[in-house]
PDB file of N, CA and C in Angstrom:
ATOM      1  N   SER A   1      22.229  24.251 -16.768  1.00 56.00           N
ATOM      2  CA  SER A   1      21.449  24.067 -17.969  1.00 56.00           C
ATOM      3  C   SER A   1      21.420  22.587 -18.339  1.00 56.00           C
ATOM      4  N   TRP A   2      20.350  22.171 -18.931  1.00 62.00           N
ATOM      5  CA  TRP A   2      20.231  20.768 -19.324  1.00 62.00           C
ATOM      6  C   TRP A   2      21.214  20.419 -20.436  1.00 62.00           C
ATOM      7  N   ARG A   3      21.785  21.419 -21.062  1.00 71.00           N
ATOM      8  CA  ARG A   3      22.734  21.171 -22.148  1.00 71.00           C
ATOM      9  C   ARG A   3      24.125  20.796 -21.639  1.00 71.00           C
ATOM     10  N   ASN A   4      24.402  21.127 -20.392  1.00 76.00           N
ATOM     11  CA  ASN A   4      25.727  20.863 -19.823  1.00 76.00           C
ATOM     12  C   ASN A   4      25.739  19.526 -19.098  1.00 76.00           C
ATOM     13  N   LYS A   5      26.917  18.939 -18.994  1.00 82.00           N
ATOM     14  CA  LYS A   5      27.063  17.700 -18.237  1.00 82.00           C
ATOM     15  C   LYS A   5      26.924  17.991 -16.738  1.00 82.00           C
ATOM     16  N   ALA A   6      26.341  17.058 -16.021  1.00 82.00           N
ATOM     17  CA  ALA A   6      26.190  17.196 -14.573  1.00 82.00           C
ATOM     18  C   ALA A   6      27.535  16.932 -13.894  1.00 82.00           C
ATOM     19  N   THR A   7      27.710  17.533 -12.738  1.00 86.00           N
ATOM     20  CA  THR A   7      28.904  17.281 -11.941  1.00 86.00           C
ATOM     21  C   THR A   7      28.489  16.820 -10.554  1.00 86.00           C
ATOM     22  N   ILE A   8      29.378  16.105  -9.898  1.00 88.00           N
ATOM     23  CA  ILE A   8      29.123  15.663  -8.530  1.00 88.00           C
ATOM     24  C   ILE A   8      28.889  16.877  -7.635  1.00 88.00           C
ATOM     25  N   ASP A   9      29.684  17.930  -7.826  1.00 91.00           N
ATOM     26  CA  ASP A   9      29.543  19.135  -7.012  1.00 91.00           C
ATOM     27  C   ASP A   9      28.162  19.760  -7.181  1.00 91.00           C
ATOM     28  N   LEU A  10      27.681  19.853  -8.391  1.00 88.00           N
ATOM     29  CA  LEU A  10      26.371  20.447  -8.648  1.00 88.00           C
ATOM     30  C   LEU A  10      25.260  19.624  -8.005  1.00 88.00           C
ATOM     31  N   VAL A  11      25.312  18.321  -8.139  1.00 88.00           N
ATOM     32  CA  VAL A  11      24.294  17.454  -7.552  1.00 88.00           C
ATOM     33  C   VAL A  11      24.348  17.542  -6.026  1.00 88.00           C
ATOM     34  N   THR A  12      25.537  17.602  -5.464  1.00 92.00           N
ATOM     35  CA  THR A  12      25.694  17.727  -4.010  1.00 92.00           C
ATOM     36  C   THR A  12      25.095  19.032  -3.515  1.00 92.00           C
ATOM     37  N   ARG A  13      25.458  20.140  -4.150  1.00 93.00           N
ATOM     38  CA  ARG A  13      24.920  21.447  -3.736  1.00 93.00           C
ATOM     39  C   ARG A  13      23.401  21.480  -3.868  1.00 93.00           C
ATOM     40  N   SER A  14      22.884  20.908  -4.926  1.00 90.00           N
ATOM     41  CA  SER A  14      21.434  20.883  -5.138  1.00 90.00           C
ATOM     42  C   SER A  14      20.733  20.040  -4.079  1.00 90.00           C
ATOM     43  N   ALA A  15      21.310  18.907  -3.716  1.00 92.00           N
ATOM     44  CA  ALA A  15      20.719  18.045  -2.690  1.00 92.00           C
ATOM     45  C   ALA A  15      20.691  18.759  -1.339  1.00 92.00           C
ATOM     46  N   ILE A  16      21.752  19.456  -1.003  1.00 95.00           N
ATOM     47  CA  ILE A  16      21.802  20.202   0.265  1.00 95.00           C
ATOM     48  C   ILE A  16      20.732  21.295   0.274  1.00 95.00           C
ATOM     49  N   GLN A  17      20.614  22.023  -0.821  1.00 95.00           N
ATOM     50  CA  GLN A  17      19.604  23.077  -0.917  1.00 95.00           C
ATOM     51  C   GLN A  17      18.196  22.503  -0.854  1.00 95.00           C
ATOM     52  N   LEU A  18      17.979  21.379  -1.498  1.00 92.00           N
ATOM     53  CA  LEU A  18      16.669  20.746  -1.494  1.00 92.00           C
ATOM     54  C   LEU A  18      16.284  20.280  -0.091  1.00 92.00           C
ATOM     55  N   GLN A  19      17.224  19.714   0.644  1.00 93.00           N
ATOM     56  CA  GLN A  19      16.956  19.277   2.010  1.00 93.00           C
ATOM     57  C   GLN A  19      16.583  20.482   2.881  1.00 93.00           C
ATOM     58  N   LYS A  20      17.326  21.582   2.751  1.00 95.00           N
ATOM     59  CA  LYS A  20      17.036  22.792   3.533  1.00 95.00           C
ATOM     60  C   LYS A  20      15.654  23.346   3.175  1.00 95.00           C
ATOM     61  N   LEU A  21      15.332  23.375   1.900  1.00 93.00           N
ATOM     62  CA  LEU A  21      14.029  23.855   1.466  1.00 93.00           C
ATOM     63  C   LEU A  21      12.921  22.968   2.033  1.00 93.00           C
ATOM     64  N   GLY A  22      13.124  21.661   2.008  1.00 91.00           N
ATOM     65  CA  GLY A  22      12.145  20.737   2.584  1.00 91.00           C
ATOM     66  C   GLY A  22      11.913  21.013   4.054  1.00 91.00           C
ATOM     67  N   GLU A  23      12.964  21.269   4.808  1.00 92.00           N
ATOM     68  CA  GLU A  23      12.833  21.570   6.236  1.00 92.00           C
ATOM     69  C   GLU A  23      12.044  22.856   6.452  1.00 92.00           C
ATOM     70  N   ILE A  24      12.316  23.872   5.659  1.00 94.00           N
ATOM     71  CA  ILE A  24      11.594  25.149   5.775  1.00 94.00           C
ATOM     72  C   ILE A  24      10.109  24.953   5.463  1.00 94.00           C
ATOM     73  N   LEU A  25       9.815  24.229   4.390  1.00 92.00           N
ATOM     74  CA  LEU A  25       8.424  24.015   4.001  1.00 92.00           C
ATOM     75  C   LEU A  25       7.658  23.206   5.033  1.00 92.00           C
ATOM     76  N   VAL A  26       8.312  22.242   5.671  1.00 90.00           N
ATOM     77  CA  VAL A  26       7.667  21.464   6.729  1.00 90.00           C
ATOM     78  C   VAL A  26       7.353  22.369   7.917  1.00 90.00           C
ATOM     79  N   LYS A  27       8.317  23.189   8.334  1.00 92.00           N
ATOM     80  CA  LYS A  27       8.105  24.092   9.477  1.00 92.00           C
ATOM     81  C   LYS A  27       6.960  25.069   9.228  1.00 92.00           C
ATOM     82  N   LYS A  28       6.798  25.509   7.984  1.00 92.00           N
ATOM     83  CA  LYS A  28       5.744  26.462   7.641  1.00 92.00           C
ATOM     84  C   LYS A  28       4.412  25.772   7.347  1.00 92.00           C
ATOM     85  N   GLY A  29       4.403  24.450   7.353  1.00 91.00           N
ATOM     86  CA  GLY A  29       3.176  23.703   7.124  1.00 91.00           C
ATOM     87  C   GLY A  29       2.802  23.516   5.665  1.00 91.00           C
ATOM     88  N   PHE A  30       3.715  23.776   4.767  1.00 91.00           N
ATOM     89  CA  PHE A  30       3.429  23.645   3.339  1.00 91.00           C
ATOM     90  C   PHE A  30       3.780  22.272   2.776  1.00 91.00           C
ATOM     91  N   LEU A  31       4.493  21.471   3.517  1.00 85.00           N
ATOM     92  CA  LEU A  31       4.920  20.166   3.020  1.00 85.00           C
ATOM     93  C   LEU A  31       4.566  19.120   4.060  1.00 85.00           C
ATOM     94  N   ASN A  32       3.636  18.243   3.690  1.00 83.00           N
ATOM     95  CA  ASN A  32       3.247  17.186   4.613  1.00 83.00           C
ATOM     96  C   ASN A  32       3.165  15.830   3.912  1.00 83.00           C
ATOM     97  N   SER A  33       3.846  15.726   2.781  1.00 83.00           N
ATOM     98  CA  SER A  33       3.873  14.459   2.060  1.00 83.00           C
ATOM     99  C   SER A  33       5.250  14.263   1.449  1.00 83.00           C
ATOM    100  N   GLU A  34       5.393  13.183   0.727  1.00 85.00           N
ATOM    101  CA  GLU A  34       6.673  12.893   0.097  1.00 85.00           C
ATOM    102  C   GLU A  34       6.895  13.774  -1.126  1.00 85.00           C
ATOM    103  N   VAL A  35       8.155  13.947  -1.475  1.00 87.00           N
ATOM    104  CA  VAL A  35       8.542  14.742  -2.635  1.00 87.00           C
ATOM    105  C   VAL A  35       9.229  13.812  -3.633  1.00 87.00           C
ATOM    106  N   ALA A  36       8.735  13.780  -4.855  1.00 86.00           N
ATOM    107  CA  ALA A  36       9.324  12.935  -5.904  1.00 86.00           C
ATOM    108  C   ALA A  36      10.516  13.650  -6.528  1.00 86.00           C
ATOM    109  N   ILE A  37      11.642  12.952  -6.627  1.00 85.00           N
ATOM    110  CA  ILE A  37      12.874  13.499  -7.187  1.00 85.00           C
ATOM    111  C   ILE A  37      13.264  12.655  -8.410  1.00 85.00           C
ATOM    112  N   PRO A  38      13.260  13.254  -9.604  1.00 83.00           N
ATOM    113  CA  PRO A  38      13.735  12.499 -10.767  1.00 83.00           C
ATOM    114  C   PRO A  38      15.256  12.352 -10.713  1.00 83.00           C
ATOM    115  N   LEU A  39      15.773  11.394 -11.414  1.00 81.00           N
ATOM    116  CA  LEU A  39      17.213  11.154 -11.418  1.00 81.00           C
ATOM    117  C   LEU A  39      17.902  12.115 -12.386  1.00 81.00           C
ATOM    118  N   VAL A  40      17.820  13.412 -12.054  1.00 77.00           N
ATOM    119  CA  VAL A  40      18.467  14.425 -12.881  1.00 77.00           C
ATOM    120  C   VAL A  40      19.974  14.261 -12.773  1.00 77.00           C
ATOM    121  N   GLY A  41      20.670  14.526 -13.837  1.00 74.00           N
ATOM    122  CA  GLY A  41      22.120  14.350 -13.847  1.00 74.00           C
ATOM    123  C   GLY A  41      22.531  13.022 -14.440  1.00 74.00           C
ATOM    124  N   CYS A  42      21.593  12.075 -14.494  1.00 76.00           N
ATOM    125  CA  CYS A  42      21.866  10.781 -15.111  1.00 76.00           C
ATOM    126  C   CYS A  42      21.433  10.855 -16.574  1.00 76.00           C
ATOM    127  N   GLY A  43      21.760   9.870 -17.335  1.00 72.00           N
ATOM    128  CA  GLY A  43      21.380   9.891 -18.744  1.00 72.00           C
ATOM    129  C   GLY A  43      22.151  10.961 -19.494  1.00 72.00           C
ATOM    130  N   ALA A  44      21.439  11.968 -20.011  1.00 72.00           N
ATOM    131  CA  ALA A  44      22.083  13.036 -20.776  1.00 72.00           C
ATOM    132  C   ALA A  44      23.062  13.839 -19.927  1.00 72.00           C
ATOM    133  N   GLY A  45      22.841  13.875 -18.611  1.00 76.00           N
ATOM    134  CA  GLY A  45      23.742  14.605 -17.710  1.00 76.00           C
ATOM    135  C   GLY A  45      25.093  13.929 -17.534  1.00 76.00           C
ATOM    136  N   GLY A  46      25.155  12.636 -17.853  1.00 80.00           N
ATOM    137  CA  GLY A  46      26.424  11.936 -17.863  1.00 80.00           C
ATOM    138  C   GLY A  46      26.853  11.271 -16.572  1.00 80.00           C
ATOM    139  N   LEU A  47      26.124  11.468 -15.484  1.00 83.00           N
ATOM    140  CA  LEU A  47      26.512  10.810 -14.226  1.00 83.00           C
ATOM    141  C   LEU A  47      25.914   9.412 -14.150  1.00 83.00           C
ATOM    142  N   PRO A  48      26.650   8.459 -13.595  1.00 85.00           N
ATOM    143  CA  PRO A  48      26.052   7.142 -13.382  1.00 85.00           C
ATOM    144  C   PRO A  48      25.008   7.215 -12.272  1.00 85.00           C
ATOM    145  N   LYS A  49      23.987   6.413 -12.415  1.00 84.00           N
ATOM    146  CA  LYS A  49      22.904   6.390 -11.425  1.00 84.00           C
ATOM    147  C   LYS A  49      23.451   6.143 -10.020  1.00 84.00           C
ATOM    148  N   SER A  50      24.429   5.264  -9.882  1.00 85.00           N
ATOM    149  CA  SER A  50      24.964   4.930  -8.551  1.00 85.00           C
ATOM    150  C   SER A  50      25.579   6.148  -7.871  1.00 85.00           C
ATOM    151  N   ALA A  51      26.246   7.014  -8.622  1.00 84.00           N
ATOM    152  CA  ALA A  51      26.843   8.222  -8.044  1.00 84.00           C
ATOM    153  C   ALA A  51      25.754   9.173  -7.580  1.00 84.00           C
ATOM    154  N   PHE A  52      24.736   9.342  -8.399  1.00 84.00           N
ATOM    155  CA  PHE A  52      23.634  10.235  -8.065  1.00 84.00           C
ATOM    156  C   PHE A  52      22.922   9.769  -6.799  1.00 84.00           C
ATOM    157  N   VAL A  53      22.582   8.484  -6.751  1.00 86.00           N
ATOM    158  CA  VAL A  53      21.862   7.933  -5.598  1.00 86.00           C
ATOM    159  C   VAL A  53      22.726   8.020  -4.338  1.00 86.00           C
ATOM    160  N   SER A  54      24.015   7.771  -4.457  1.00 87.00           N
ATOM    161  CA  SER A  54      24.912   7.865  -3.299  1.00 87.00           C
ATOM    162  C   SER A  54      24.912   9.259  -2.696  1.00 87.00           C
ATOM    163  N   ILE A  55      24.905  10.272  -3.541  1.00 87.00           N
ATOM    164  CA  ILE A  55      24.875  11.654  -3.058  1.00 87.00           C
ATOM    165  C   ILE A  55      23.561  11.917  -2.323  1.00 87.00           C
ATOM    166  N   LEU A  56      22.464  11.500  -2.924  1.00 87.00           N
ATOM    167  CA  LEU A  56      21.168  11.735  -2.286  1.00 87.00           C
ATOM    168  C   LEU A  56      21.054  11.017  -0.950  1.00 87.00           C
ATOM    169  N   GLN A  57      21.637   9.845  -0.846  1.00 86.00           N
ATOM    170  CA  GLN A  57      21.601   9.109   0.416  1.00 86.00           C
ATOM    171  C   GLN A  57      22.298   9.882   1.532  1.00 86.00           C
ATOM    172  N   LEU A  58      23.296  10.656   1.183  1.00 91.00           N
ATOM    173  CA  LEU A  58      24.016  11.436   2.191  1.00 91.00           C
ATOM    174  C   LEU A  58      23.229  12.635   2.697  1.00 91.00           C
ATOM    175  N   TYR A  59      22.425  13.246   1.843  1.00 91.00           N
ATOM    176  CA  TYR A  59      21.845  14.543   2.181  1.00 91.00           C
ATOM    177  C   TYR A  59      20.335  14.584   2.339  1.00 91.00           C
ATOM    178  N   LEU A  60      19.603  13.695   1.703  1.00 90.00           N
ATOM    179  CA  LEU A  60      18.150  13.771   1.752  1.00 90.00           C
ATOM    180  C   LEU A  60      17.564  12.776   2.735  1.00 90.00           C
ATOM    181  N   ASP A  61      16.476  13.194   3.384  1.00 88.00           N
ATOM    182  CA  ASP A  61      15.823  12.293   4.337  1.00 88.00           C
ATOM    183  C   ASP A  61      14.700  11.517   3.644  1.00 88.00           C
ATOM    184  N   ASP A  62      13.920  10.796   4.441  1.00 86.00           N
ATOM    185  CA  ASP A  62      12.922   9.870   3.893  1.00 86.00           C
ATOM    186  C   ASP A  62      11.724  10.546   3.241  1.00 86.00           C
ATOM    187  N   ARG A  63      11.592  11.844   3.367  1.00 87.00           N
ATOM    188  CA  ARG A  63      10.458  12.511   2.712  1.00 87.00           C
ATOM    189  C   ARG A  63      10.677  12.574   1.193  1.00 87.00           C
ATOM    190  N   PHE A  64      11.918  12.358   0.734  1.00 89.00           N
ATOM    191  CA  PHE A  64      12.244  12.424  -0.685  1.00 89.00           C
ATOM    192  C   PHE A  64      12.255  11.025  -1.291  1.00 89.00           C
ATOM    193  N   VAL A  65      11.567  10.883  -2.414  1.00 87.00           N
ATOM    194  CA  VAL A  65      11.430   9.595  -3.096  1.00 87.00           C
ATOM    195  C   VAL A  65      12.002   9.744  -4.505  1.00 87.00           C
ATOM    196  N   LEU A  66      12.881   8.845  -4.881  1.00 85.00           N
ATOM    197  CA  LEU A  66      13.473   8.880  -6.215  1.00 85.00           C
ATOM    198  C   LEU A  66      12.512   8.297  -7.245  1.00 85.00           C
ATOM    199  N   VAL A  67      12.438   8.944  -8.403  1.00 83.00           N
ATOM    200  CA  VAL A  67      11.568   8.502  -9.481  1.00 83.00           C
ATOM    201  C   VAL A  67      12.428   8.251 -10.708  1.00 83.00           C
ATOM    202  N   GLU A  68      12.265   7.093 -11.302  1.00 77.00           N
ATOM    203  CA  GLU A  68      13.029   6.751 -12.497  1.00 77.00           C
ATOM    204  C   GLU A  68      12.081   6.223 -13.560  1.00 77.00           C
ATOM    205  N   ILE A  69      12.226   6.720 -14.771  1.00 70.00           N
ATOM    206  CA  ILE A  69      11.441   6.227 -15.897  1.00 70.00           C
ATOM    207  C   ILE A  69      12.420   5.562 -16.856  1.00 70.00           C
ATOM    208  N   ASP A  70      12.217   4.277 -17.105  1.00 67.00           N
ATOM    209  CA  ASP A  70      13.147   3.561 -17.975  1.00 67.00           C
ATOM    210  C   ASP A  70      12.765   3.744 -19.445  1.00 67.00           C
ATOM    211  N   ASP A  71      13.504   3.112 -20.321  1.00 65.00           N
ATOM    212  CA  ASP A  71      13.297   3.266 -21.764  1.00 65.00           C
ATOM    213  C   ASP A  71      11.925   2.780 -22.232  1.00 65.00           C
ATOM    214  N   ASP A  72      11.308   1.906 -21.468  1.00 64.00           N
ATOM    215  CA  ASP A  72       9.991   1.381 -21.829  1.00 64.00           C
ATOM    216  C   ASP A  72       8.864   2.147 -21.139  1.00 64.00           C
ATOM    217  N   SER A  73       9.176   3.332 -20.588  1.00 57.00           N
ATOM    218  CA  SER A  73       8.217   4.193 -19.891  1.00 57.00           C
ATOM    219  C   SER A  73       7.641   3.551 -18.637  1.00 57.00           C
ATOM    220  N   HIS A  74       8.413   2.690 -17.983  1.00 55.00           N
ATOM    221  CA  HIS A  74       8.012   2.146 -16.690  1.00 55.00           C
ATOM    222  C   HIS A  74       8.569   3.062 -15.603  1.00 55.00           C
ATOM    223  N   THR A  75       7.740   3.416 -14.663  1.00 56.00           N
ATOM    224  CA  THR A  75       8.157   4.296 -13.576  1.00 56.00           C
ATOM    225  C   THR A  75       8.433   3.464 -12.337  1.00 56.00           C
ATOM    226  N   THR A  76       9.568   3.702 -11.697  1.00 58.00           N
ATOM    227  CA  THR A  76       9.873   3.044 -10.443  1.00 58.00           C
ATOM    228  C   THR A  76      10.133   4.107  -9.393  1.00 58.00           C
ATOM    229  N   PHE A  77       9.829   3.787  -8.172  1.00 56.00           N
ATOM    230  CA  PHE A  77       9.995   4.700  -7.059  1.00 56.00           C
ATOM    231  C   PHE A  77      10.858   4.039  -5.999  1.00 56.00           C
ATOM    232  N   GLY A  78      11.612   4.837  -5.286  1.00 61.00           N
ATOM    233  CA  GLY A  78      12.421   4.305  -4.203  1.00 61.00           C
ATOM    234  C   GLY A  78      12.913   5.413  -3.312  1.00 61.00           C
ATOM    235  N   LYS A  79      13.181   5.068  -2.087  1.00 59.00           N
ATOM    236  CA  LYS A  79      13.696   6.036  -1.119  1.00 59.00           C
ATOM    237  C   LYS A  79      15.208   6.112  -1.252  1.00 59.00           C
ATOM    238  N   PRO A  80      15.783   7.324  -1.082  1.00 55.00           N
ATOM    239  CA  PRO A  80      17.235   7.401  -1.110  1.00 55.00           C
ATOM    240  C   PRO A  80      17.873   6.740   0.099  1.00 55.00           C
ATOM    241  N   ARG A  81      17.124   6.634   1.198  1.00 48.00           N
ATOM    242  CA  ARG A  81      17.641   5.968   2.409  1.00 48.00           C
ATOM    243  C   ARG A  81      16.754   4.812   2.755  1.00 48.00           C
ATOM    244  N   ASN A  82      17.310   3.838   3.421  1.00 38.00           N
ATOM    245  CA  ASN A  82      16.507   2.701   3.885  1.00 38.00           C
ATOM    246  C   ASN A  82      15.950   2.971   5.245  1.00 38.00           C
TER     247      ASN A  82
END
């Protein structure tokens, strides 16, 4: 729930599930572009951005793009891996 603080374990499990889902969707022909991932777990979730990004770097491939909206409503995009 968005009311609870995020945990490293929850973000890790979610990243693993998301990667598996991405692989299934690619095999079935439903995914042929990048997927935008907001920095959930940061901010109100209580995790530092660096911890969140580190987890994603371990589990997600280049089809996933991180999306961040700062306090001034500027959107930035970046890959979890180089």
